[in-house]
Every structure is written in C-alpha cells, then in structure tokens.
mmCIF file of C-alpha atoms in Angstrom:
data_model
loop_
_atom_site.group_PDB
_atom_site.id
_atom_site.type_symbol
_atom_site.label_atom_id
_atom_site.label_comp_id
_atom_site.label_asym_id
_atom_site.label_seq_id
_atom_site.Cartn_x
_atom_site.Cartn_y
_atom_site.Cartn_z
ATOM 1 C CA MET A 1 88.229 69.656 105.994
ATOM 2 C CA ILE A 2 86.277 72.704 105.476
ATOM 3 C CA TYR A 3 87.419 75.888 103.767
ATOM 4 C CA ARG A 4 85.704 79.084 103.749
ATOM 5 C CA ASP A 5 86.685 82.324 102.195
ATOM 6 C CA LEU A 6 85.888 85.609 103.551
ATOM 7 C CA THR A 7 86.660 88.841 101.651
ATOM 8 C CA CYS A 8 86.656 91.996 102.963
ATOM 9 C CA GLU A 9 87.526 95.811 102.006
ATOM 10 C CA LEU A 10 89.016 97.827 104.231
ATOM 11 C CA LEU A 11 89.142 101.926 105.057
ATOM 12 C CA HIS A 12 89.315 104.277 102.254
ATOM 13 C CA ARG A 13 89.993 101.691 99.711
ATOM 14 C CA GLU A 14 93.574 101.661 100.482
ATOM 15 C CA ILE A 15 94.080 97.938 101.275
ATOM 16 C CA ALA A 16 91.919 94.659 100.488
ATOM 17 C CA ALA A 17 92.190 91.862 102.705
ATOM 18 C CA ASN A 18 91.288 88.128 101.937
ATOM 19 C CA ILE A 19 90.932 85.710 104.686
ATOM 20 C CA ALA A 20 90.412 82.274 104.187
ATOM 21 C CA ILE A 21 89.332 79.701 107.056
ATOM 22 C CA GLU A 22 90.407 75.866 107.173
ATOM 23 C CA GLU A 23 89.279 73.735 109.700
ATOM 24 C CA LYS A 24 92.177 70.954 110.457
ATOM 25 C CA GLN A 25 91.843 68.543 112.874
ATOM 26 C CA GLY A 26 89.280 70.506 115.066
ATOM 27 C CA LYS A 27 91.746 73.639 114.931
ATOM 28 C CA GLN A 28 90.807 76.642 113.075
ATOM 29 C CA VAL A 29 93.405 78.053 110.672
ATOM 30 C CA PHE A 30 93.117 81.834 109.315
ATOM 31 C CA TYR A 31 95.021 82.896 106.441
ATOM 32 C CA LEU A 32 95.370 86.502 105.492
ATOM 33 C CA ALA A 33 96.580 88.084 102.148
ATOM 34 C CA THR A 34 96.563 91.809 101.792
ATOM 35 C CA SER A 35 97.010 93.931 98.522
ATOM 36 C CA VAL A 36 100.004 95.820 100.221
ATOM 37 C CA ALA A 37 102.712 94.830 102.514
ATOM 38 C CA ILE A 38 101.556 95.468 106.107
ATOM 39 C CA ARG A 39 103.863 95.148 109.562
ATOM 40 C CA GLY A 40 101.513 93.401 111.458
ATOM 41 C CA ALA A 41 98.016 91.681 112.374
ATOM 42 C CA LEU A 42 95.855 91.029 115.050
ATOM 43 C CA LEU A 43 92.543 88.836 114.599
ATOM 44 C CA SER A 44 89.995 87.851 117.535
ATOM 45 C CA THR A 45 86.733 85.860 117.091
ATOM 46 C CA GLY A 46 83.671 86.476 119.114
ATOM 47 C CA ASP A 47 84.728 87.957 122.412
ATOM 48 C CA SER A 48 88.342 86.629 122.756
ATOM 49 C CA GLU A 49 91.594 88.621 123.150
ATOM 50 C CA PRO A 50 93.308 89.612 119.663
ATOM 51 C CA GLN A 51 96.060 87.364 118.779
ATOM 52 C CA PRO A 52 99.131 88.252 116.562
ATOM 53 C CA MET A 53 99.154 86.512 113.074
ATOM 54 C CA THR A 54 102.501 85.106 112.099
ATOM 55 C CA ASN A 55 103.944 86.150 108.602
ATOM 56 C CA ARG A 56 104.158 83.497 106.039
ATOM 57 C CA GLY A 57 107.396 84.521 104.348
ATOM 58 C CA THR A 58 106.254 87.891 103.149
ATOM 59 C CA ALA A 59 104.621 91.047 104.450
ATOM 60 C CA LYS A 60 101.611 90.202 102.836
ATOM 61 C CA ARG A 61 100.807 86.760 103.597
ATOM 62 C CA TRP A 62 99.615 85.886 107.460
ATOM 63 C CA LYS A 63 98.456 82.932 109.321
ATOM 64 C CA LEU A 64 96.930 82.079 112.983
ATOM 65 C CA GLU A 65 96.016 78.901 114.259
ATOM 66 C CA LEU A 66 93.436 78.430 116.931
ATOM 67 C CA ASP A 67 92.796 75.389 119.192
ATOM 68 C CA HIS A 68 88.842 75.828 119.037
ATOM 69 C CA PRO A 69 86.286 76.010 116.530
ATOM 70 C CA ILE A 70 84.206 78.861 116.112
ATOM 71 C CA ALA A 71 80.701 78.823 115.435
ATOM 72 C CA GLN A 72 78.878 80.275 112.080
ATOM 73 C CA GLY A 73 78.189 83.910 112.498
ATOM 74 C CA THR A 74 80.710 84.524 115.266
ATOM 75 C CA PRO A 75 82.229 87.768 114.511
ATOM 76 C CA VAL A 76 85.859 88.010 112.978
ATOM 77 C CA CYS A 77 87.746 91.089 114.110
ATOM 78 C CA LEU A 78 91.014 92.304 112.174
ATOM 79 C CA ALA A 79 93.072 94.819 112.758
ATOM 80 C CA LEU A 80 96.084 95.249 110.579
ATOM 81 C CA VAL A 81 99.270 97.816 110.697
ATOM 82 C CA GLY A 82 100.451 99.526 107.430
ATOM 83 C CA GLU A 83 103.302 101.584 107.020
ATOM 84 C CA LYS A 84 101.430 104.908 107.414
ATOM 85 C CA HIS A 85 97.817 103.608 108.576
ATOM 86 C CA GLN A 86 95.836 101.392 110.756
ATOM 87 C CA TYR A 87 92.952 99.351 109.580
ATOM 88 C CA PHE A 88 90.253 97.386 111.053
ATOM 89 C CA ALA A 89 87.445 95.420 109.945
ATOM 90 C CA GLU A 90 84.485 92.847 111.176
ATOM 91 C CA ILE A 91 82.813 90.304 109.389
ATOM 92 C CA PRO A 92 80.738 87.253 110.046
ATOM 93 C CA ALA A 93 82.538 83.677 109.969
ATOM 94 C CA ASP A 94 80.148 82.126 107.517
ATOM 95 C CA ARG A 95 80.285 85.210 104.900
#
C-alpha cells in the first residue's frame, strides 16, 4: 500500500483542502478533507472526465475510488462547490 499526501490551498484562502491518495489492490483511492463544509466535489486525473466524490459522513470528508492507477506527475484536478463559492485546483499526483 502506498500513501501520498497532496496539500493545496484554494482560492482567496477561504478554504484549504488536503488530498491523500492510497493505492489498494491496483486501485487509487482519493480522500479529501476540507477546512469548511462543502456541497460537493469533482475530481479528475489527466484527461479523464470529472467524477463526483462521495461524502464520508460529514460535508468536510469525501472519497473517490478509481479502478486504474495513475502515473507520477499526472495532474489531479479538483473542483469544490461550497455554500457561496466554487473552487478549483490542479496539482501533480506526486506533490
């Protein structure tokens, strides 16, 4: 199992998001924790279509499982929808 942490600070310092990637049995599991509650999150890797993350019990914790591993350096795009604003970040998978 490989576990990588990606940290990004999003638009206007209004929200911080921590993303962790865990590799389990050939799958990539993305975990998201935000500093404030959000209504939803979309995540895409490379040129893939954005996929909705699922809530993990609170509006500050989210998860997405992909069936395929991603290569080091692949861009990870994250879009968050808050109560008042929308946020976007792109970071490399090996950060």
